[in-house]
Coordinates of C-alpha atoms in Angstrom, one line a residue:
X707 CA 9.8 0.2 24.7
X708 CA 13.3 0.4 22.8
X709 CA 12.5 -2.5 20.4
X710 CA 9.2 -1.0 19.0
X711 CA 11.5 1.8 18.4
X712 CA 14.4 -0.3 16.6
X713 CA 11.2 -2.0 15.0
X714 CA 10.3 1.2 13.4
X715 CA 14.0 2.5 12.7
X716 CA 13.6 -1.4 10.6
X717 CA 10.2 -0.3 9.0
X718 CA 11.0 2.6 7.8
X719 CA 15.0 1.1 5.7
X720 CA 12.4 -1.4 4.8
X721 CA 10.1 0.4 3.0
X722 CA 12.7 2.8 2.0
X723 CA 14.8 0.1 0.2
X724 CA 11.4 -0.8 -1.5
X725 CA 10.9 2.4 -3.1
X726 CA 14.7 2.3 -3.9
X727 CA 14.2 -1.3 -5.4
X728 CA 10.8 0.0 -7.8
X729 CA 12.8 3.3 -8.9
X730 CA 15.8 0.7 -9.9
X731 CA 13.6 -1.3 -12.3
X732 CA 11.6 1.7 -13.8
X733 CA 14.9 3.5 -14.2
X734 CA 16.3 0.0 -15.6
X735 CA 13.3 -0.4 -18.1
X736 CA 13.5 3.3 -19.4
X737 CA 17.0 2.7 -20.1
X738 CA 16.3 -0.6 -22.0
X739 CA 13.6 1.5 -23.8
X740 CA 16.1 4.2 -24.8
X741 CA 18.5 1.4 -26.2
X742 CA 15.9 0.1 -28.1
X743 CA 15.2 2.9 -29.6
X744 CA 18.3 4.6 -31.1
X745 CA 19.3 1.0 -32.2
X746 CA 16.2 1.1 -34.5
X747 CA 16.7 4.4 -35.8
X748 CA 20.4 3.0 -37.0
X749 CA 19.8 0.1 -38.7
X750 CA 16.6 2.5 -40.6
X751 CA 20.1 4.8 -41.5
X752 CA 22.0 1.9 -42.7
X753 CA 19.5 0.4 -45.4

């Protein structure tokens, strides 16, 4: 009985460090997106 319990408690960090891990790379790519941008926008200012 304990180890379907532990083997739950192991699910649930599991999936939880999954949703972690997505949120990390949209969160990455949205930052990558905003650096992108304002990078653009200053070398329009420069010419």
């Amino acid at each position: 009985m304990g180890i379907w319990i532990e083997l739950g408690v192991f699910a649930l960090v599991f999936v939880f460090a999954i949703h972690q891990w997505h949120d990390l790379k949209k969160e990455k790519a949205k930052r990558e997106a905003a650096r992108q941008q304002p990078a653009q926008t200053s070398e329009d200012h420069h010419d």
